[in-house]
Coordinates of C-alpha atoms in Angstrom, one line a residue:
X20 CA 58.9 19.3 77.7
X21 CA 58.6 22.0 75.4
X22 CA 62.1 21.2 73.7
X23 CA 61.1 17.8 73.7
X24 CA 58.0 18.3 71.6
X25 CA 59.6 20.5 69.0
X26 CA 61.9 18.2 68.5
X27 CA 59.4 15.6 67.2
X28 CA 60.1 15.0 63.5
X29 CA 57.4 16.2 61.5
X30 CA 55.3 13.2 58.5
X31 CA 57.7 13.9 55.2
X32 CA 55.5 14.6 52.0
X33 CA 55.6 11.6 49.5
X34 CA 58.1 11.7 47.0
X35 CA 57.2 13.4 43.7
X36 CA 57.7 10.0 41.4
X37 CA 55.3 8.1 43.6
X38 CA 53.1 10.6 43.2
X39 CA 53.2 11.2 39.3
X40 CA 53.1 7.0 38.8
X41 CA 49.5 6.9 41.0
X42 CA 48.3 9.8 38.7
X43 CA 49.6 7.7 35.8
X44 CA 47.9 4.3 37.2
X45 CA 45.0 6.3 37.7
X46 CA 44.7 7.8 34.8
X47 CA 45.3 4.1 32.8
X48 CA 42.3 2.6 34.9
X49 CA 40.2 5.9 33.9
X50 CA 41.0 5.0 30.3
X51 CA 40.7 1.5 30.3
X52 CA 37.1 1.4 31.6
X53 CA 36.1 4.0 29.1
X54 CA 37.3 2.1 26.3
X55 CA 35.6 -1.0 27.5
X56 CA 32.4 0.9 27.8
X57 CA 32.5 2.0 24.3
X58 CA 33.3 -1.3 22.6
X59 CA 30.6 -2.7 24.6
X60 CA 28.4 -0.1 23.3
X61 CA 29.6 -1.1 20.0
X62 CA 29.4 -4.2 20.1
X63 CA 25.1 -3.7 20.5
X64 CA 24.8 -2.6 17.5
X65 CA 26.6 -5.3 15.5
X66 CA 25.0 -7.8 13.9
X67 CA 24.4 -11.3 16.1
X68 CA 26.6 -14.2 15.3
X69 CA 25.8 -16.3 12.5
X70 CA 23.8 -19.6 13.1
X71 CA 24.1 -22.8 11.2
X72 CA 21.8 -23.6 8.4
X73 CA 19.2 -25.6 9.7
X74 CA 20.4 -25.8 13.4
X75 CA 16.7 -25.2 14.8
X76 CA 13.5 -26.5 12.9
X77 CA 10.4 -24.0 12.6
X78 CA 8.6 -26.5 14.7
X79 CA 11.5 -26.7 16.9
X80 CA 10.8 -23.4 19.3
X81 CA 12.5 -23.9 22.1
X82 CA 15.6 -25.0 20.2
X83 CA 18.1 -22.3 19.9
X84 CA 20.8 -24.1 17.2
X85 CA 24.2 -23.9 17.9
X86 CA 27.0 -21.2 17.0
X87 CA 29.8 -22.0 14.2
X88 CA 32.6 -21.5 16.3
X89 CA 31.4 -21.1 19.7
X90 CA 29.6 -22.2 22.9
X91 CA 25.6 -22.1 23.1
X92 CA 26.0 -20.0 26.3
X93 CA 25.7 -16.2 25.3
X94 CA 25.7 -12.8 27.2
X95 CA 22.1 -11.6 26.9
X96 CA 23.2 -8.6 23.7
X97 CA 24.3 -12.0 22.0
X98 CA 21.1 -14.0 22.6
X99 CA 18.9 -11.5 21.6
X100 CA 20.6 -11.2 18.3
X101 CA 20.5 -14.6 17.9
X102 CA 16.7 -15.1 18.2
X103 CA 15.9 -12.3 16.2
X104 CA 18.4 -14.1 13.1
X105 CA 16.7 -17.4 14.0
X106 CA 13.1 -16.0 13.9
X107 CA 13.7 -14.6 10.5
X108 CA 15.4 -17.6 8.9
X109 CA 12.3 -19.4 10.1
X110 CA 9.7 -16.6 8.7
X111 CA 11.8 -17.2 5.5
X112 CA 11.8 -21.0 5.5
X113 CA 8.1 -21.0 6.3
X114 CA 7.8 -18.7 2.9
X115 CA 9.9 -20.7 0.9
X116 CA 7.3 -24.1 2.0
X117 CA 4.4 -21.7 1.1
X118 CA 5.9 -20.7 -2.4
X119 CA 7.3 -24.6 -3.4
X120 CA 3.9 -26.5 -1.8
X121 CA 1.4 -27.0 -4.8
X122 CA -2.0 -25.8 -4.8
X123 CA -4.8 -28.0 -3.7
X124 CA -8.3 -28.1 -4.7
X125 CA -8.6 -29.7 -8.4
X126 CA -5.2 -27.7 -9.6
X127 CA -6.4 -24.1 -9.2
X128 CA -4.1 -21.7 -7.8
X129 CA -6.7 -20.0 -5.8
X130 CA -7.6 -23.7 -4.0
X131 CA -6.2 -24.5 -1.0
X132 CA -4.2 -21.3 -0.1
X133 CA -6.2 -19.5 1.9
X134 CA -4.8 -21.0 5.0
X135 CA -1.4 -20.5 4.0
X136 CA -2.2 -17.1 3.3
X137 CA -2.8 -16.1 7.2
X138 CA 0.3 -17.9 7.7
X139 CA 2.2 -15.7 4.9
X140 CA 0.9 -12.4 6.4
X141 CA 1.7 -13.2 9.8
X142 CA 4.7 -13.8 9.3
X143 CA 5.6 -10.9 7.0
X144 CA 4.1 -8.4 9.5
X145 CA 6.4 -10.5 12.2
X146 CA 9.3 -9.5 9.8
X147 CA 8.2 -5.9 9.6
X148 CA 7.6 -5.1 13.4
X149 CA 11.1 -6.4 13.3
X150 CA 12.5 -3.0 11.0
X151 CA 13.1 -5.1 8.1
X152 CA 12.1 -4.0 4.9
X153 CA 12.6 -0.8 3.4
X154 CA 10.6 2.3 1.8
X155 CA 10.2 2.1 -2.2
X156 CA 8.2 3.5 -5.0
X157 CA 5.1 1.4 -5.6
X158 CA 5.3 -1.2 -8.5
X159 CA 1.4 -0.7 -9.3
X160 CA -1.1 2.2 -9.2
X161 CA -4.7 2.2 -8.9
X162 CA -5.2 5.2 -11.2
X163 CA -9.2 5.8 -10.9
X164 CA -11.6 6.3 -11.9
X165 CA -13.3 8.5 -9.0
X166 CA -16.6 6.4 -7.7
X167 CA -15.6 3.5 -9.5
X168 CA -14.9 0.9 -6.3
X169 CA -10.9 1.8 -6.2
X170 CA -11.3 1.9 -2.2
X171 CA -13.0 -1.3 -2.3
X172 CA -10.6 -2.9 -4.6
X173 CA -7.9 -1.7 -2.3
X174 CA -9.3 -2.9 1.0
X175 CA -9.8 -6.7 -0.3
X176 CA -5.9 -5.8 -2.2
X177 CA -4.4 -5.4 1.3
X178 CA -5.6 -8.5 2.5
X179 CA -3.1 -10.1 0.3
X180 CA 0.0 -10.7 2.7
X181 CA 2.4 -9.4 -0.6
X182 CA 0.9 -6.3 -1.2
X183 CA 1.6 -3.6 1.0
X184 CA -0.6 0.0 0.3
X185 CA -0.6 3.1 1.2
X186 CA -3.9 4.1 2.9
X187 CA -4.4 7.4 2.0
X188 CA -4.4 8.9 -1.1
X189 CA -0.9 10.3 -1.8
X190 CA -2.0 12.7 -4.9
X191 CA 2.0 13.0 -5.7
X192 CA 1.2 12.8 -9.7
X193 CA -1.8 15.3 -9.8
X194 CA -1.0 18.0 -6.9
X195 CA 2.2 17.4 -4.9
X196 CA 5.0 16.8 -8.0
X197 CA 6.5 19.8 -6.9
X198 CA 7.8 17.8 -3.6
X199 CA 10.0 15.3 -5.3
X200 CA 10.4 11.4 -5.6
X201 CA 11.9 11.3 -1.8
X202 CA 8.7 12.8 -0.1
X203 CA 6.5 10.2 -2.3
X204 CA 8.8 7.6 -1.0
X205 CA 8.9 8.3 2.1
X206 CA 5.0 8.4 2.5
X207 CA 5.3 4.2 1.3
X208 CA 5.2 1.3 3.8
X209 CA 8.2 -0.8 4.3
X210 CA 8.3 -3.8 2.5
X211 CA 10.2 -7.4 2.1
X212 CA 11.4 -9.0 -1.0
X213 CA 9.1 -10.3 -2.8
X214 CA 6.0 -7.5 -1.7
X215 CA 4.9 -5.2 -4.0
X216 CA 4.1 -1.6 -3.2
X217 CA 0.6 0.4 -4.4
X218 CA -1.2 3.2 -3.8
X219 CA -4.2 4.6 -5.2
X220 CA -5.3 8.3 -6.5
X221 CA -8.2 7.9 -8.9
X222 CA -8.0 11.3 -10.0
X223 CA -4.6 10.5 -12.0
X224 CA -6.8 8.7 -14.9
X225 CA -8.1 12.5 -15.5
X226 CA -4.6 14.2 -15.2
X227 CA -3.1 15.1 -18.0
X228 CA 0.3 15.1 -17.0
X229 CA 0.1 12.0 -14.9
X230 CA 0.7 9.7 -17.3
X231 CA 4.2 11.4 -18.4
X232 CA 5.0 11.7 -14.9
X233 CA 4.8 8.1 -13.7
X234 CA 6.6 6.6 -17.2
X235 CA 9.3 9.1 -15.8
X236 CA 9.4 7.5 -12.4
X237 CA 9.2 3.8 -13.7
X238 CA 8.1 2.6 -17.2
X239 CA 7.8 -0.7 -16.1
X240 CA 4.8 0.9 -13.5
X241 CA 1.5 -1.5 -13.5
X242 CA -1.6 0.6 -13.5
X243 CA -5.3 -0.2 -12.5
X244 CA -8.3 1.6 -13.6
X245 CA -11.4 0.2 -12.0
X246 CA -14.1 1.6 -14.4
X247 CA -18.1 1.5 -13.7
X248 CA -21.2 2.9 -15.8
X249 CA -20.7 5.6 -16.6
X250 CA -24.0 7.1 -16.1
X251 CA -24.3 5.2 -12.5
X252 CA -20.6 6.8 -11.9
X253 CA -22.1 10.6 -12.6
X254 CA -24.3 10.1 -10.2
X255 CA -22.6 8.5 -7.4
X256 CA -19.9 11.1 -8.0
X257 CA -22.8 13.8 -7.6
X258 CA -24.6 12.2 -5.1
X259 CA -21.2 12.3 -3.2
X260 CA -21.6 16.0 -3.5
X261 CA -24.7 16.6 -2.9
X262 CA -23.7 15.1 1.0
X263 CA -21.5 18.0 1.3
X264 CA -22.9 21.3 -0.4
X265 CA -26.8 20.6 0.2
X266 CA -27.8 23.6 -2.0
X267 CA -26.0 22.8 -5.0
X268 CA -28.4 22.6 -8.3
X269 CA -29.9 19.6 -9.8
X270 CA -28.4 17.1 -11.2
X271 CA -30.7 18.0 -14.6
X272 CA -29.6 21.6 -14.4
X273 CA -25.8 20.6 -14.1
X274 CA -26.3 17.7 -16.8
X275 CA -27.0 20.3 -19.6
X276 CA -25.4 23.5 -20.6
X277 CA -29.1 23.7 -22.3
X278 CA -32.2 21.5 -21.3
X279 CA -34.1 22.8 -24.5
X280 CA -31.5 21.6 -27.1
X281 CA -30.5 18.9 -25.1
X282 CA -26.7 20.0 -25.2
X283 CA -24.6 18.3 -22.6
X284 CA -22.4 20.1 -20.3
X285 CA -18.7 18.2 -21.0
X286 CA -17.1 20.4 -18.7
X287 CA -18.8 19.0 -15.8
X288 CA -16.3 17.0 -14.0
X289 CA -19.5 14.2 -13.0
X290 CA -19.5 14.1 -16.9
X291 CA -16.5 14.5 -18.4
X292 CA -14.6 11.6 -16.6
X293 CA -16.9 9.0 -17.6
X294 CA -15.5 9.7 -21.1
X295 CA -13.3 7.0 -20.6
X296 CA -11.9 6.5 -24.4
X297 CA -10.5 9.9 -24.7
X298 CA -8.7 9.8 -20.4
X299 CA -7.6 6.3 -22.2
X300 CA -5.7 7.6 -25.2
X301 CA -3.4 9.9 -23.0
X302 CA -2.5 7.2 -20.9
X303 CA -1.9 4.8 -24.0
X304 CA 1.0 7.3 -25.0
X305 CA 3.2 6.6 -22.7
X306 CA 2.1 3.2 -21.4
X307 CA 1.2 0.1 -23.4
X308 CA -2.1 -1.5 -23.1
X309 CA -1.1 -4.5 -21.8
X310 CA 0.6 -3.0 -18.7
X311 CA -2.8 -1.2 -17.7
X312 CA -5.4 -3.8 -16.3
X313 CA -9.5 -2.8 -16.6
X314 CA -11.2 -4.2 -13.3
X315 CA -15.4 -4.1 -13.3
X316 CA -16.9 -1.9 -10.9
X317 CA -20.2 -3.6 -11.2
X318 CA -18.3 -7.1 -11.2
X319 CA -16.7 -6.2 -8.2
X320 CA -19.6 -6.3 -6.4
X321 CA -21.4 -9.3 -8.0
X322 CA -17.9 -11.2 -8.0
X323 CA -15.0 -9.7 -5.9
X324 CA -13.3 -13.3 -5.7
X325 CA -13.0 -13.4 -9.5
X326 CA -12.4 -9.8 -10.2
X327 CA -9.6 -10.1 -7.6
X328 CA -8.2 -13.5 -9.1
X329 CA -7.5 -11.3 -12.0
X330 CA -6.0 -8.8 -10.3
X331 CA -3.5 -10.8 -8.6
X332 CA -2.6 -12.6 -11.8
X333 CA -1.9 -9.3 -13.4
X334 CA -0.2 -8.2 -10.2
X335 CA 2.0 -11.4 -10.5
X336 CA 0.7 -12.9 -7.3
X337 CA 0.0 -15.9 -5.6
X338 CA -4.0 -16.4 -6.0
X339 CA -4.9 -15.7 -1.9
X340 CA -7.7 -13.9 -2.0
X341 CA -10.8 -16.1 -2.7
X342 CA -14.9 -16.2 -2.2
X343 CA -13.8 -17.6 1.2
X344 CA -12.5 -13.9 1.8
X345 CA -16.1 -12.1 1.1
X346 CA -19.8 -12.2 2.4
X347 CA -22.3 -9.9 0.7
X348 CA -24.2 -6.8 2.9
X349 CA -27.2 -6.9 2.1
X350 CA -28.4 -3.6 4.2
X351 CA -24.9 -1.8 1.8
X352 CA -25.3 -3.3 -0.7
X353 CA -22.0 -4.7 -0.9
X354 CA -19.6 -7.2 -0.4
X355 CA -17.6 -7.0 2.6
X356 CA -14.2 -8.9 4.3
X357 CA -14.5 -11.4 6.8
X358 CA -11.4 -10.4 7.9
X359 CA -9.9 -7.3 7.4
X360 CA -5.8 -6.5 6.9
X361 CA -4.4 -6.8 10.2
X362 CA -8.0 -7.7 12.0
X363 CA -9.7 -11.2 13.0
X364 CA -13.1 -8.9 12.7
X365 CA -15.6 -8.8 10.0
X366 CA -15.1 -5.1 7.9
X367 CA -17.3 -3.1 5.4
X368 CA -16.5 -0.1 3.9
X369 CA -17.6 3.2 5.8
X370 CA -20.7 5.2 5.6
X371 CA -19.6 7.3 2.9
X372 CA -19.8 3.7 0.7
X373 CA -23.1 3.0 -1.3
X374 CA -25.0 6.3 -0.4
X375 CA -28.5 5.8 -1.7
X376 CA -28.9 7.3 -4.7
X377 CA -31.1 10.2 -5.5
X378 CA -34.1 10.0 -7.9
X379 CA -33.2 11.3 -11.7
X380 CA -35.3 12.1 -14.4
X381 CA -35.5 9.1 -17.0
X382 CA -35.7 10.9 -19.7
X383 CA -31.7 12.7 -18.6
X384 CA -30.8 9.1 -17.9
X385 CA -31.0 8.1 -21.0
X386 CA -30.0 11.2 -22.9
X387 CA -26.4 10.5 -20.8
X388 CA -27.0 6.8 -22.1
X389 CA -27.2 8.0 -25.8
X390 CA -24.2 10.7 -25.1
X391 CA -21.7 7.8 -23.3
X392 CA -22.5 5.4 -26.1
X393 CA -19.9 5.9 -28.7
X394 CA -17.3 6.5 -26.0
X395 CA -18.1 3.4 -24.4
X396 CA -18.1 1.3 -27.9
X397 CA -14.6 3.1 -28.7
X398 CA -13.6 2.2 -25.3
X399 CA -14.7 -1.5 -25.6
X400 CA -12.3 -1.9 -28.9
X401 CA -9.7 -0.1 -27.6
X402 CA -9.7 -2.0 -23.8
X403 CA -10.6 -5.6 -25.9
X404 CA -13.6 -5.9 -23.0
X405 CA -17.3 -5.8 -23.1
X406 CA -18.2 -4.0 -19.8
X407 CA -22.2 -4.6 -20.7
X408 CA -23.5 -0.9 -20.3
X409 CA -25.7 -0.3 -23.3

């Protein structure tokens, strides 16, 4: 038995060759899935295939055209592509309409576009949740003055679906040159063709280097200055703070470097930016005057719809924004949006907006009414406007 057992044949070891072909067949399948996993990959990111021209109407939503050169079943990367490219022909076709349809309303251009102009923004916001757009400098610059309505002008501005703003103000001109042309970029909203890129910084119209500064980044630059009595404007501007430092002096003490001779204090910033004419000159060095557009602080309160319509001529845009945008406050004051920039809500300025003033001396009142007067008069010739202030 025991001779019999040993002389069982032991299992034989595959042979080396079959051996080396599995690790080769092995290695083949290893490869081939990996490469197949990367071109899928790949092929995410690719752009969608193209659809015909006019294969799905914008009314037409459950349509989804067909493909030049293939079936209308898709794997799901595909399809998703596809109605992204489909969605964004139809913002664009829905824009061109908008552009080519003629306004209504006796021929004005304001007439008859409001509704169009909900349409417009929707669809340009669509567009932007989408990633389109890009980052650039702004085209046009609310420039100041300081207390003269720039936020204001802005808020009602952004309600326009072609202008896209920055909300906060960037001070890249006055305090943060230093960081270059890619941080200011880079602090812009996207935009599409066709939108036009502001921001505001009211302190640039007392800059003396400003001017120089933006003619370097774009000669072709539109500016805003949004301009207001300037004797209202002092004190607003010291009113303003007066709600932060309680125990700063009057605004009589501050007014004059002497009460006696009646000597005012030009080195008072609440002063000395109301000097419009001489801000002005600087800014005509370097820019010409018909590239800078005056808006009325006090008119854009009484008449934000026709302040605005000039605005958005000046701006080269559509006339959207109309009377039907506005209703007036009368606990502010003010004039305030039915509907706010991305809101179905009625919006106001905040609190800080049309602080009540505080009671000044008559007689200083009108010594800063004889002071402003030949500035204002130079500034009136040199602007080709009558702002009414004297």
């Amino acid at each position: 038995m025991a001779v019999s057992a040993a002389a069982a044949p032991a299992a034989e070891p595959l042979p080396r060759s079959i051996f080396k072909k599995f690790l080769v067949m092995l290695c083949s399948l290893l490869m081939s899935l990996y490469v197949f996993y990367c071109l899928a990959d790949r092929c995410q990111t690719l752009p969608g295939p193209i659809i015909a021209a006019g294969a799905a109407s914008e009314e037409d939503e459950g349509g989804g055209g067909e493909l030049l050169g293939g079936s209308a079943e898709l794997p799901p990367w595909q399809a998703a592509a596809a109605r992204r490219k489909r969605l964004l022909q139809r913002l664009k076709q829905r824009r061109r309409r908008q552009e080519e349809a003629p306004a209504g309303g006796g021929g004005s251009r304001a007439g008859g576009s409001g509704g169009g102009g909900g349409a417009a923004g929707t669809a340009g916001t669509l567009a932007l949740l989408l990633g389109e757009g890009s980052k650039r400098l702004p085209q046009a610059i609310i420039i100041g003055v300081k207390k003269g309505g720039t936020r204001a002008l802005l808020e009602f501005l952004r309600v326009h679906p072609d202008v896209r703003a920055v909300g906060a103000e960037p001070h890249f001109f006055d305090r943060n040159y230093e960081r270059g042309l890619a941080w200011y970029r880079d602090l812009m909203p996207r935009t599409l063709e066709g939108q036009i890129t502001m921001e505001k910084t009211p302190s640039y119209f007392v800059t003396k280097e400003a001017p120089a500064r933006i003619s370097s980044m774009s000669k072709g630059t539109k500016l805003i200055v949004v301009v207001r009595d300037p004797v209202t404007r002092a004190i607003s501007d010291y009113t303003q703070t007066l709600s932060k430092k309680p125990d700063i002096p009057t605004f009589e003490s501050l007014t004059f470097k002497n009460r006696t001779t009646g000597l005012i204090d030009t080195s008072w910033s609440a002063i000395q930016i109301g000097i419009y004419a001489k801000h002005l000159e600087n800014w005509l060095l370097y820019f010409p005057i018909g590239q800078i557009l005056f808006v009325s602080g006090e008119r854009l309160i009484t008449d934000p719809a026709g302040e605005l319509g000039r605005v958005q001529d000046f701006l080269g845009l559509k006339r959207i924004i109309t009377d039907k945008h506005f209703y007036f406050n009368k606990t502010k004051g003010f004039p305030c949006l039915k509907k706010a920039e991305g809101s179905s809500k009625p919006h106001c300025l905040g609190k800080t907006k049309g602080r009540t003033h505080p009671d000044i001396d008559q007689e200083v009142v009108q010594r800063l009414r004889d002071f402003y007067r030949p500035f204002n008069m130079k500034f009136y010739q040199m602007t080709g406007q009558d702002f009414g202030w004297d």
